[in-house]
Coordinates of C-alpha atoms and ligand atoms in Angstrom, one line a residue:
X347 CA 0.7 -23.9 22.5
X348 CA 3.2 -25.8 20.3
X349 CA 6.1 -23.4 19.0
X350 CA 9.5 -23.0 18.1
X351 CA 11.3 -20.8 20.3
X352 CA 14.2 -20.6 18.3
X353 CA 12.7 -19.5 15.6
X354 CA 10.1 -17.2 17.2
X355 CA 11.8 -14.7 19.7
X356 CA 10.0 -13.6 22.6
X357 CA 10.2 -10.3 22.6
X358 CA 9.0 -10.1 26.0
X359 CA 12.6 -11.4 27.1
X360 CA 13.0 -6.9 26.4
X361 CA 12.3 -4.1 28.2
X362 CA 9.1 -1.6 26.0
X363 CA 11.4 1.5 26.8
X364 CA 13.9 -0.8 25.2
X365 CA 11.6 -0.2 21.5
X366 CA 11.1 3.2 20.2
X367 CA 7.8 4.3 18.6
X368 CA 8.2 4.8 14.4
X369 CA 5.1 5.5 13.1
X370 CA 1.7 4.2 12.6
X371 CA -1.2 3.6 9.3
X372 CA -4.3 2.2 9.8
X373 CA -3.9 -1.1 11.0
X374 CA -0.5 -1.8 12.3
X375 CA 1.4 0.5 14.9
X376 CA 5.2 -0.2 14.1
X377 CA 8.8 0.4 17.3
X378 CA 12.2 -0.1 16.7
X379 CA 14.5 -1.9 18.9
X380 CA 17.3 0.7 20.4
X381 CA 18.1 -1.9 23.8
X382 CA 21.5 -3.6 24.8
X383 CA 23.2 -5.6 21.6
X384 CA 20.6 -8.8 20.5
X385 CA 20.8 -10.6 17.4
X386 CA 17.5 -11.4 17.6
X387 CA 16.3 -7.5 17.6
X388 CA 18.9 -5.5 16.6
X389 CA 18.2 -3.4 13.3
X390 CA 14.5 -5.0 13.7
X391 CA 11.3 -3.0 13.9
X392 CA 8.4 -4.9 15.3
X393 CA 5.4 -4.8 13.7
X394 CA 1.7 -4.8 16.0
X395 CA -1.7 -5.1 15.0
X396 CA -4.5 -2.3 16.6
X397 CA -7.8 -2.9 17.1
X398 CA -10.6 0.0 17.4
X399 CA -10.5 2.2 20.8
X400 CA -13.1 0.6 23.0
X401 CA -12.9 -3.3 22.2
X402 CA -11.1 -5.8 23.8
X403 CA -11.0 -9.1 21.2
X404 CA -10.9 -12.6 22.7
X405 CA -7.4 -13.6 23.8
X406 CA -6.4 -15.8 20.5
X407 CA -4.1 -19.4 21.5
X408 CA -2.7 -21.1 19.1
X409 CA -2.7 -17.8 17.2
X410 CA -1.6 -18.5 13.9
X411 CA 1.5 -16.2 12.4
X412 CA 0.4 -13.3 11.1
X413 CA -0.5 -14.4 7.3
X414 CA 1.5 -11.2 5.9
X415 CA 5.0 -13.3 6.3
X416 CA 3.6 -16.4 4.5
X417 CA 1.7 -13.9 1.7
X418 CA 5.2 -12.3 1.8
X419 CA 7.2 -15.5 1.5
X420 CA 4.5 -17.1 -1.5
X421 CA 4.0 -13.7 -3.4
X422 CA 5.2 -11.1 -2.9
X423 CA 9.0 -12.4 -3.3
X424 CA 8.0 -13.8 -7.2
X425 CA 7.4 -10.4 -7.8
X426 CA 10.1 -8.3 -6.2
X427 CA 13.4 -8.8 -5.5
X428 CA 14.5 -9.8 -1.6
X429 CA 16.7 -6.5 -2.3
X430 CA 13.8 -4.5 -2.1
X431 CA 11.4 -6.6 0.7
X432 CA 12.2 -6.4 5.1
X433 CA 12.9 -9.4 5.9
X434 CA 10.1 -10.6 8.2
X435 CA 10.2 -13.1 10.6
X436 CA 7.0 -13.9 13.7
X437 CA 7.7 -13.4 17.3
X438 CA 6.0 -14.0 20.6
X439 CA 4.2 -11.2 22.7
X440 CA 2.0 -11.4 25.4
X441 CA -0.8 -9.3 27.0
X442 CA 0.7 -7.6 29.8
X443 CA 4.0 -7.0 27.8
X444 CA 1.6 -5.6 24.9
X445 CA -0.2 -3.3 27.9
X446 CA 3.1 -2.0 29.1
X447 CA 4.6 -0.9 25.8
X448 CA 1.3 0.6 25.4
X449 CA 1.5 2.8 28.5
X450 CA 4.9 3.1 28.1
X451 CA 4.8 5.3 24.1
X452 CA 0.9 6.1 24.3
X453 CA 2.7 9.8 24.5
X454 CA 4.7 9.4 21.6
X455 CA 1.5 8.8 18.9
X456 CA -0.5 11.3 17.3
X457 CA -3.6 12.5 18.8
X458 CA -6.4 11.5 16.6
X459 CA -4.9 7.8 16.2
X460 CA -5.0 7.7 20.1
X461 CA -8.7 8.3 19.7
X462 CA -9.3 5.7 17.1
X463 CA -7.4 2.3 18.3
X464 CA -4.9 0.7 19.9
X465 CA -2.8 -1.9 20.6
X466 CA -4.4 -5.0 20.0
X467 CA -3.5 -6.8 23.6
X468 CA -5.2 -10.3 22.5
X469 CA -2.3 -10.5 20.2
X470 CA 0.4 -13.5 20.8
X471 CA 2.3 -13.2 17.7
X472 CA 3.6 -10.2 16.2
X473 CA 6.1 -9.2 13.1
X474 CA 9.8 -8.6 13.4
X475 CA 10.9 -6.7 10.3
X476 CA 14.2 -4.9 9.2
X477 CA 14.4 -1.8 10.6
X478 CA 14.3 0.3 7.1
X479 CA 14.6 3.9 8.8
X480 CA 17.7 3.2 11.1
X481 CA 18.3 5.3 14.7
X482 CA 20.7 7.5 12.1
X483 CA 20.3 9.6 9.1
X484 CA 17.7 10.2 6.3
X485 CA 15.3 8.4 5.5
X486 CA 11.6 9.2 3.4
X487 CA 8.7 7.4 3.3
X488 CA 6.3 7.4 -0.4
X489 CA 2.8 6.3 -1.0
X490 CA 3.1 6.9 -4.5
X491 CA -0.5 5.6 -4.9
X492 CA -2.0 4.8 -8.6
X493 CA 0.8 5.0 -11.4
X494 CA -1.3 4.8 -14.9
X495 CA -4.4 5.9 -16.5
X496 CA -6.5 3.3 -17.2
X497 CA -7.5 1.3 -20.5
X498 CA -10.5 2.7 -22.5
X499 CA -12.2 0.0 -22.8
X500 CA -14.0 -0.8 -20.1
X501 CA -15.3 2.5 -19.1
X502 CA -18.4 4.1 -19.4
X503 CA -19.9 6.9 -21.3
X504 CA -20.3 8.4 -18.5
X505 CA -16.6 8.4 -17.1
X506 CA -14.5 7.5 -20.0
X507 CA -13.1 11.1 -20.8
X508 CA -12.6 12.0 -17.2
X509 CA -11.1 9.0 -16.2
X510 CA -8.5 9.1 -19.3
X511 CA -7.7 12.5 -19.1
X512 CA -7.1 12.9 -15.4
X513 CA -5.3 10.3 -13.0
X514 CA -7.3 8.7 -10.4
X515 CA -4.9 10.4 -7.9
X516 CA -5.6 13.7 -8.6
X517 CA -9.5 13.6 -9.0
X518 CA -9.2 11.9 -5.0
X519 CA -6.9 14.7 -4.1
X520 CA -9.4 17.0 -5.6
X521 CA -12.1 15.7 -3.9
X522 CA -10.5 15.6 -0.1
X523 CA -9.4 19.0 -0.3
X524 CA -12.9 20.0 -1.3
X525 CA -13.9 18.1 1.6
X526 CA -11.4 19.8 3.8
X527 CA -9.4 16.6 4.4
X528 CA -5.5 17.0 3.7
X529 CA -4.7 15.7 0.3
X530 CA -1.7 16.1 -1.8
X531 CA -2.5 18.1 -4.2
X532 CA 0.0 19.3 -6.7
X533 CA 1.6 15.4 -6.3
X534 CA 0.8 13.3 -9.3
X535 CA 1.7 9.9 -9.3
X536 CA 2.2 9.6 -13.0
X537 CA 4.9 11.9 -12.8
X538 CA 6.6 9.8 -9.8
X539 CA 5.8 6.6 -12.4
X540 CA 6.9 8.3 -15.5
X541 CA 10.6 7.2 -15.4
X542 CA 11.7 10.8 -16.9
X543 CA 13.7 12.3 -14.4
X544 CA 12.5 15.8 -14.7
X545 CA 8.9 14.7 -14.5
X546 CA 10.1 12.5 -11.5
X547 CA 11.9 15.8 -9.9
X548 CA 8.1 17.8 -10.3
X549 CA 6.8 14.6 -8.2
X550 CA 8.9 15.2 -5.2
X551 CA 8.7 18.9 -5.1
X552 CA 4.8 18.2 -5.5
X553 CA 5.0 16.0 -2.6
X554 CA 7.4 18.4 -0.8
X555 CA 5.1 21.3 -1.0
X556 CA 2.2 19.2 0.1
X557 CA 4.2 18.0 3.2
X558 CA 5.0 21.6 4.0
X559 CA 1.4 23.7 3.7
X560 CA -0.3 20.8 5.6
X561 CA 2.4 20.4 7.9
X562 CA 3.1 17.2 7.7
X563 CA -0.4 16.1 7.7
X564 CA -0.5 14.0 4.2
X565 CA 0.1 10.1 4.1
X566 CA 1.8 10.7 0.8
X567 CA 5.1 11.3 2.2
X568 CA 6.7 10.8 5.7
X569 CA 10.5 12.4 6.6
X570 CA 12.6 10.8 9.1
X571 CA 15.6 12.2 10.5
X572 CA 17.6 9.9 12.8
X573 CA 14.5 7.5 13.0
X574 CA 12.1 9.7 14.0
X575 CA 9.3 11.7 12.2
X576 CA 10.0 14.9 11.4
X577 CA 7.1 17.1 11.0
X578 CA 8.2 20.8 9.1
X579 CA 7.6 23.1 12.5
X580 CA 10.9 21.5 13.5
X581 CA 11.9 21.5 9.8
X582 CA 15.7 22.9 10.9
X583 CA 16.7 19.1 12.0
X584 CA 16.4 18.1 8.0
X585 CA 17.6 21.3 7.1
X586 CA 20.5 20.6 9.3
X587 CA 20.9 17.2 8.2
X588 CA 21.2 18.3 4.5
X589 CA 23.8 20.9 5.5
X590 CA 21.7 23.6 4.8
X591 CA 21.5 25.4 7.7
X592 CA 21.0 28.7 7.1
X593 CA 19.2 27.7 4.0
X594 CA 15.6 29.3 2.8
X595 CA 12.5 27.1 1.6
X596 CA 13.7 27.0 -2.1
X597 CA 17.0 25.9 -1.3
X598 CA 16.4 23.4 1.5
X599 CA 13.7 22.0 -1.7
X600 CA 16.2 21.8 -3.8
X601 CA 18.6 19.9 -1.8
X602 CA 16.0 17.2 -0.3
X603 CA 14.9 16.6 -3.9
X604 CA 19.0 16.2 -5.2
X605 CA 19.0 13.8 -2.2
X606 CA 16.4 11.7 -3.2
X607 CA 16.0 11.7 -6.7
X608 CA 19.0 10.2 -8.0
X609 CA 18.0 6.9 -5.6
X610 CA 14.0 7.0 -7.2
X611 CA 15.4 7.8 -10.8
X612 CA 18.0 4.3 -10.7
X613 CA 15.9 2.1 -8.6
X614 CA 13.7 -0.4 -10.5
X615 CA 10.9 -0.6 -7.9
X616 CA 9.2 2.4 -9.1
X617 CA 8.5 0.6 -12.7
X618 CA 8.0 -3.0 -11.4
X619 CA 5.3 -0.9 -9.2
X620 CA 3.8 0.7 -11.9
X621 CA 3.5 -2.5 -14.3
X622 CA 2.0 -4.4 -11.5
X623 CA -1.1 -1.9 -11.0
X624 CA -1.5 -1.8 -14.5
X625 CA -1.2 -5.5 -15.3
X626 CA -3.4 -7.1 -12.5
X627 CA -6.4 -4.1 -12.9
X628 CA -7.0 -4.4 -16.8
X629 CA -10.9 -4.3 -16.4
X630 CA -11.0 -0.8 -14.1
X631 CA -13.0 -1.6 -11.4
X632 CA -16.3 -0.3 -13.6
X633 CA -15.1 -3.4 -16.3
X634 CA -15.0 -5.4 -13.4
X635 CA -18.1 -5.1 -12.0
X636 CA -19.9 -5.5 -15.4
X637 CA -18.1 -9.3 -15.9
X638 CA -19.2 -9.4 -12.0
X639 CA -22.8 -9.3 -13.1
X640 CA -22.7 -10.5 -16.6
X641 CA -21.6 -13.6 -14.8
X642 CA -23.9 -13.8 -12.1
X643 CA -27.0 -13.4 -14.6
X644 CA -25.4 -16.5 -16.7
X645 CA -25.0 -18.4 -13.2
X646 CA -28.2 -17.4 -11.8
X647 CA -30.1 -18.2 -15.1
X648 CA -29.0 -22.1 -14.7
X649 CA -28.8 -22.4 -11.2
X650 CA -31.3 -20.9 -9.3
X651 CA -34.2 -22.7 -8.6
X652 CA -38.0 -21.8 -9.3
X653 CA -38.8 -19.8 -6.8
X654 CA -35.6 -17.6 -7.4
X655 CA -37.0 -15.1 -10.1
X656 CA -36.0 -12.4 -8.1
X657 CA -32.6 -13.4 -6.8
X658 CA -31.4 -9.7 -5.9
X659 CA -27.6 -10.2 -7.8
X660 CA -25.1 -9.4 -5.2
X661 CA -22.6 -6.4 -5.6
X662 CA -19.3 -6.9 -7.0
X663 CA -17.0 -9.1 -5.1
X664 CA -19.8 -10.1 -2.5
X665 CA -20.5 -14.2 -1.8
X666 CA -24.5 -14.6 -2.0
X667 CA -26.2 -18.2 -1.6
X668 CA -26.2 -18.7 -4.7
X669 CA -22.3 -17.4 -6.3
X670 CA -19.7 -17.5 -3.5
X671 CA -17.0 -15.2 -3.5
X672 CA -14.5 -15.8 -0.8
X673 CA -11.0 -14.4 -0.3
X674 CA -8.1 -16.5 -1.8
X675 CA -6.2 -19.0 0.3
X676 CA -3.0 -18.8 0.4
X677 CA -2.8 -21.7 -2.1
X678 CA -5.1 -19.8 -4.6
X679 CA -2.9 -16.8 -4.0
X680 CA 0.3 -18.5 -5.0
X681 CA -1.9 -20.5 -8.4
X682 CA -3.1 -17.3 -9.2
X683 CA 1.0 -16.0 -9.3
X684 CA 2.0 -19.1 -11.8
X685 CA -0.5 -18.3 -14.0
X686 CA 0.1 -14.6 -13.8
X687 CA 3.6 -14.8 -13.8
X688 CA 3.2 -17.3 -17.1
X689 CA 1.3 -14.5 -19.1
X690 CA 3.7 -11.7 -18.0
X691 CA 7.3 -12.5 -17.9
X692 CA 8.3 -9.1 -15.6
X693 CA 10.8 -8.3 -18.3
X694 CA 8.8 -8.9 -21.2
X695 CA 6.3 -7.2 -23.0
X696 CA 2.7 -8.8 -22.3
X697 CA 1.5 -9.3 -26.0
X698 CA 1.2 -12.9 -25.5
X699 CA -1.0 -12.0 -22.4
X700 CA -3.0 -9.6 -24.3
X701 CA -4.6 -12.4 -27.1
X702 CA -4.2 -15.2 -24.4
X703 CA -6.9 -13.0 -22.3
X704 CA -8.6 -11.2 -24.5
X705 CA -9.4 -8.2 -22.1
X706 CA -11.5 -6.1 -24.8
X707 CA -14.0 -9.3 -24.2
X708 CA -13.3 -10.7 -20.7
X709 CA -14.8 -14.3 -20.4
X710 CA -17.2 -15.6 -17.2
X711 CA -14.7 -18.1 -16.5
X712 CA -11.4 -15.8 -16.0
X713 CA -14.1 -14.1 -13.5
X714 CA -12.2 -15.4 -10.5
X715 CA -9.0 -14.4 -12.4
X716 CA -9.7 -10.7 -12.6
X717 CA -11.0 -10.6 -8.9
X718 CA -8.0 -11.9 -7.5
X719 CA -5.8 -10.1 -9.7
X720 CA -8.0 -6.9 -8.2
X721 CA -7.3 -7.4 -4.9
X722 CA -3.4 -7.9 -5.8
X723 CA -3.3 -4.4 -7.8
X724 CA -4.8 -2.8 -5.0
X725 CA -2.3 -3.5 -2.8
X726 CA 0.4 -2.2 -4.7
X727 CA -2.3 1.1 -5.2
X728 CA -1.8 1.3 -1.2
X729 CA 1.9 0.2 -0.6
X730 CA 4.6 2.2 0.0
X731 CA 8.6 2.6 -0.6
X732 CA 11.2 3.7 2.1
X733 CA 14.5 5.9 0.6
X734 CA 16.8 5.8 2.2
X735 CA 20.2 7.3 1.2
X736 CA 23.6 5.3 2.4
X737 CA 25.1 7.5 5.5
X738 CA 28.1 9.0 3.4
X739 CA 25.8 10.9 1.3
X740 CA 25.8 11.2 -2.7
X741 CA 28.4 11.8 -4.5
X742 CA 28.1 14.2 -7.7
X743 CA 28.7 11.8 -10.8
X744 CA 28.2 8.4 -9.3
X745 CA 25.6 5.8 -8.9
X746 CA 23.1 6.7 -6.5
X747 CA 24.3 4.9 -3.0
X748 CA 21.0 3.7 -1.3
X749 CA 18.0 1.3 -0.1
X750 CA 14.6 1.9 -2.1
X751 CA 11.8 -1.1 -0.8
X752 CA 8.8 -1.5 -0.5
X753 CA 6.6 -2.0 2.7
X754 CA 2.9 -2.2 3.6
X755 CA 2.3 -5.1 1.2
X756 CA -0.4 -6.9 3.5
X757 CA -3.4 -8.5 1.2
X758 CA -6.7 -6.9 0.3
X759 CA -10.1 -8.6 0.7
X760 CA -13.4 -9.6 -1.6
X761 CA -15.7 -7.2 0.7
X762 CA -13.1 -4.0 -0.3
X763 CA -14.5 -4.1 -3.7
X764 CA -18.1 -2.5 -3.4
X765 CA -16.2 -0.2 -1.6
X766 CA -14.2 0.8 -4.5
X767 CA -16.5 0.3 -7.0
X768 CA -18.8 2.9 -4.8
X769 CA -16.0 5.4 -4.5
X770 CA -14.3 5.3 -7.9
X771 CA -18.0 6.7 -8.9
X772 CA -17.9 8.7 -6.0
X773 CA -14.7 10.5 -7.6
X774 CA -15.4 10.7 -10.6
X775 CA -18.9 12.5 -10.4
X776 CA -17.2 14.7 -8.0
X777 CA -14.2 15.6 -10.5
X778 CA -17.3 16.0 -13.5
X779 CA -18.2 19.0 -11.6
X780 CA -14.7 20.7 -12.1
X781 CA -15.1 23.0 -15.0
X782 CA -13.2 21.8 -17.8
X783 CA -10.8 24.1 -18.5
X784 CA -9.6 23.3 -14.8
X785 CA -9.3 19.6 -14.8
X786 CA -5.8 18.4 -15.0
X787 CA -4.3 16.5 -18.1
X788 CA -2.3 13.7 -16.0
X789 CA 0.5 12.3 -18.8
X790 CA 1.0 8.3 -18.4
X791 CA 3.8 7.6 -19.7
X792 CA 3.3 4.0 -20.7
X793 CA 0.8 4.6 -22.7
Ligands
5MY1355 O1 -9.1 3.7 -1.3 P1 -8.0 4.7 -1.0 O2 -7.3 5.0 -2.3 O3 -8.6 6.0 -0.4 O4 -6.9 4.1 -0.1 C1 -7.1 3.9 1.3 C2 -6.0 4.8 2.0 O5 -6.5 6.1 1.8 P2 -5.6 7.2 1.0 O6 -6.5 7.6 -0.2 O7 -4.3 6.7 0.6 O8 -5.5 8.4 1.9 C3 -5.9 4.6 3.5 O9 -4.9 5.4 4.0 P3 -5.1 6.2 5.4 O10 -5.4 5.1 6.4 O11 -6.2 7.2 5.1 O12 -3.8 6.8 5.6 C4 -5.6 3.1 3.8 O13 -4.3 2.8 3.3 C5 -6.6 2.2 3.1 O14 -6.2 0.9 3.3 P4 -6.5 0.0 4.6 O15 -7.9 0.3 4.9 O16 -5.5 0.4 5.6 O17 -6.2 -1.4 4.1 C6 -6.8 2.5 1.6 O18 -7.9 1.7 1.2 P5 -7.9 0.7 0.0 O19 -8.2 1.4 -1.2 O20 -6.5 0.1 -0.1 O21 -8.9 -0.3 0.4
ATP1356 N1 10.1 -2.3 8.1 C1 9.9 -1.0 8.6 N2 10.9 -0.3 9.0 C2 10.7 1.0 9.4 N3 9.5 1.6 9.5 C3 8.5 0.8 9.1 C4 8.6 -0.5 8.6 N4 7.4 -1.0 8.3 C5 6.5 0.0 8.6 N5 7.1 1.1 9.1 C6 6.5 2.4 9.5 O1 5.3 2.1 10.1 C7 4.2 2.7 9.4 C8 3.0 1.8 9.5 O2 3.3 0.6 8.8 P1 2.3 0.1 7.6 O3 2.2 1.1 6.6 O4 2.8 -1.2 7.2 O5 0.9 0.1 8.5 P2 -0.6 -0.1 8.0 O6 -1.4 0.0 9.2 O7 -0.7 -1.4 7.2 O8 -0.7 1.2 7.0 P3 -2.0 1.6 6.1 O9 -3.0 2.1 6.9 O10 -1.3 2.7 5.2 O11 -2.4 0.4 5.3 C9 4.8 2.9 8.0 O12 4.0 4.0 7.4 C10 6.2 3.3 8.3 O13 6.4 4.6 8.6

């Protein structure tokens, strides 16, 4: 195995009680470091992958680092400022290290993920990040999710009043609590997005109030209280931290939204967010996936040969024998980038974009364009950003003293897209059922 210790720390050289469990999503489970002073850890979080409860993957050699610090490094610094990106940087681990830190906070993670995966322990490289939470003071966590309506053009009969009139957010949110999953209703991303503070204040109370009556349960917003999760049964440690002790519901509201507002009002993540969703997913995933097959039926009808009448045409985003569709390298990634970042200058308006592209008629050959542009959108449809306010507090009448950035930035794949072609129907037959005098009028602001 040929590798740079220097520049890769073992973090086996530490103790696992030495790293205190944070918090978890889907595919990563992420610890801080709290041991003895260490450049090499200290204010670091480190990042593992999990695999599903019940397999045990193929020790990897020679594993690769994990392609979230290159896509970091080759993307995702063009578009945001290193202000508001962890640093990351890839470190050595090893199975029985991996086993032990396992055993070690198994306690510490929440039931129904201990069910689902774990640790994967085939694993030799891991992610060291900045720490964004810190062992001290407030912190919040926002999955702001999708921050604009989208463009007329491209949608059907079927969905086009629906899908303009309420956000894609809200119809989900709908639909889980229908289902009886936990969902946060009464948040609307639009609001978080619109960049008018009192719309922006309605956001956090909406995702306050869905924090408190499912206890916590939401993935819209997390709370952290001296670096650890704080669920609202033991709501009296934020209440405490805001100085608001004897404070009720209303007022203890009042003063976590005064908190953060000011931070999510000045920083510029929230709109650089916002444009990026908007700019890369100009089709909607229904204009999409009529280019998808407009293109296929032009392909197929010059290259398939004469016994391939019937060539089923693959679903959107899928590779067939015939039309291959594979995820972008990281070279692709970083062409798509210059050519993105030449239509839209991040400051500018995107005129020149608009006639250079003509997105009321997208053309077969920009196909691979919009798919990769897709996948990018998404992931800023899935990030999220960590606020966190400077120890001393905020001061009436000045600038908001803080950290706003934005994690959870890891690339989407080709195979996700007949997933959310499938569900973006899903949702919005589901919210056609909603009588209309009851469906919401979400207001995006950009438009
Ligand atoms: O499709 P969505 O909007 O439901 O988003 C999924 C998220 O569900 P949410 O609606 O935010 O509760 C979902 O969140 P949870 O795991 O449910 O907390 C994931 O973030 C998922 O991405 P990935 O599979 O981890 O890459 C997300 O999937 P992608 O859409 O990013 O594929
Ligand atoms: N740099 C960091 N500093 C502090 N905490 C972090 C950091 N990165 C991630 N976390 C915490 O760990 C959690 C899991 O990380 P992350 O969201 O990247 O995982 P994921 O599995 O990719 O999530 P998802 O399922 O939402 O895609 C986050 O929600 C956050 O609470």
């Amino acid at each position: 195995m040929s590798v740079d210790l220097q520049e890769h720390p073992q973090v086996s050289d530490t103790l696992p009680l030495e790293w205190k469990y944070i918090s978890e999503g889907g595919a990563t489970i992420v610890f801080s470091y709290e041991g003895p002073p260490d450049p090499r850890f200290d204010g670091m979080v480190l990042r593992l992958r999990k695999c599903a409860a019940g397999t045990e993957p193929e020790i990897q050699y020679d594993e690769p680092d994990d392609p979230m610090i290159e896509y970091q490094r080759k993307c995702m610094e063009r578009l945001f400022p290193r202000a508001h990106l962890p640093r990351l940087c890839s470190a050595i681990v090893d199975e029985p290290w991996l086993r032990a830190l396992a055993v070690a906070h198994e306690s510490s993670r929440p039931a129904d993920r201990r069910h689902t995966d774990h640790i994967d322990y085939s694993r030799t490289k891991a992610v060291l990040a900045t720490d964004l939470i810190g062992s001290e003071g407030l912190a919040i966590e926002i999955k702001p999710k999708w921050g604009f309506l989208p463009s007329p053009h491209h949608l059907s009969s079927r969905t086009r009043e629906i899908k303009r009139q309420t956000c894609r957010f809200c119809m989900h949110s709908r639909m889980k609590a229908a289902q009886g999953d936990h969902a946060g209703v009464g948040y609307c991303p639009l609001d978080l997005f619109s960049g008018q503070a009192d719309r922006m204040e309605s956001a956090v109370e909406g995702l306050w109030e869905a924090w408190l009556s499912s206890e916590g349960a939401i993935n819209n917003m997390k709370v952290f209280v001296d670096g650890q999760v704080i669920k609202p049964n033991r709501i009296s440690i934020l209440a405490g931290k805001l100085n608001q002790g004897e404070s009720d519901l209303n007022v203890l509201r009042d003063s976590f939204t005064s908190t953060y507002l000011p931070l999510l009002v000045e920083t510029p993540v929230l709109a650089t967010l916002s444009k990026l969703q908007r700019t890369l997913d100009v089709l909607d995933i229904e204009g999409l996936s009529a280019l998808w097959h407009r293109t296929l039926l032009s392909y197929t009808d010059t290259h398939a040969g004469p016994d391939d009448d019937e060539v089923p045409l693959s679903p959107v985003g899928q590779s067939s024998p015939l039309f291959s569709s594979p995820d972008p390298t990281m070279k692709e990634w970083a062409e798509f980038l210059d050519t993105y970042l030449s239509h839209h200058a991040m400051t500018e308006p995107d005129m020149e974009d608009k006639q250079r592209m003509n997105y009321a008629r997208p053309r077969s050959a920009d196909l691979r364009y919009y798919l990769i542009a897709y996948l990018l959108s998404a992931t800023f449809k899935d990030c999220s950003i960590i606020i966190k306010p400077a120890l001393g507090g905020v001061n009436a009448g000045e600038p908001a003293q803080g950290k706003v950035t934005v994690i959870d930035l890891d690339p989407k794949s080709m195979d996700r897209l007949r997933k959310w072609e499938k569900l973006d129907q899903e949702i919005a037959e589901s919210y056609s059922q909603v009588d209309a005098s009851d469906r919401k009028v979400c207001v995006d602001s950009n438009l």
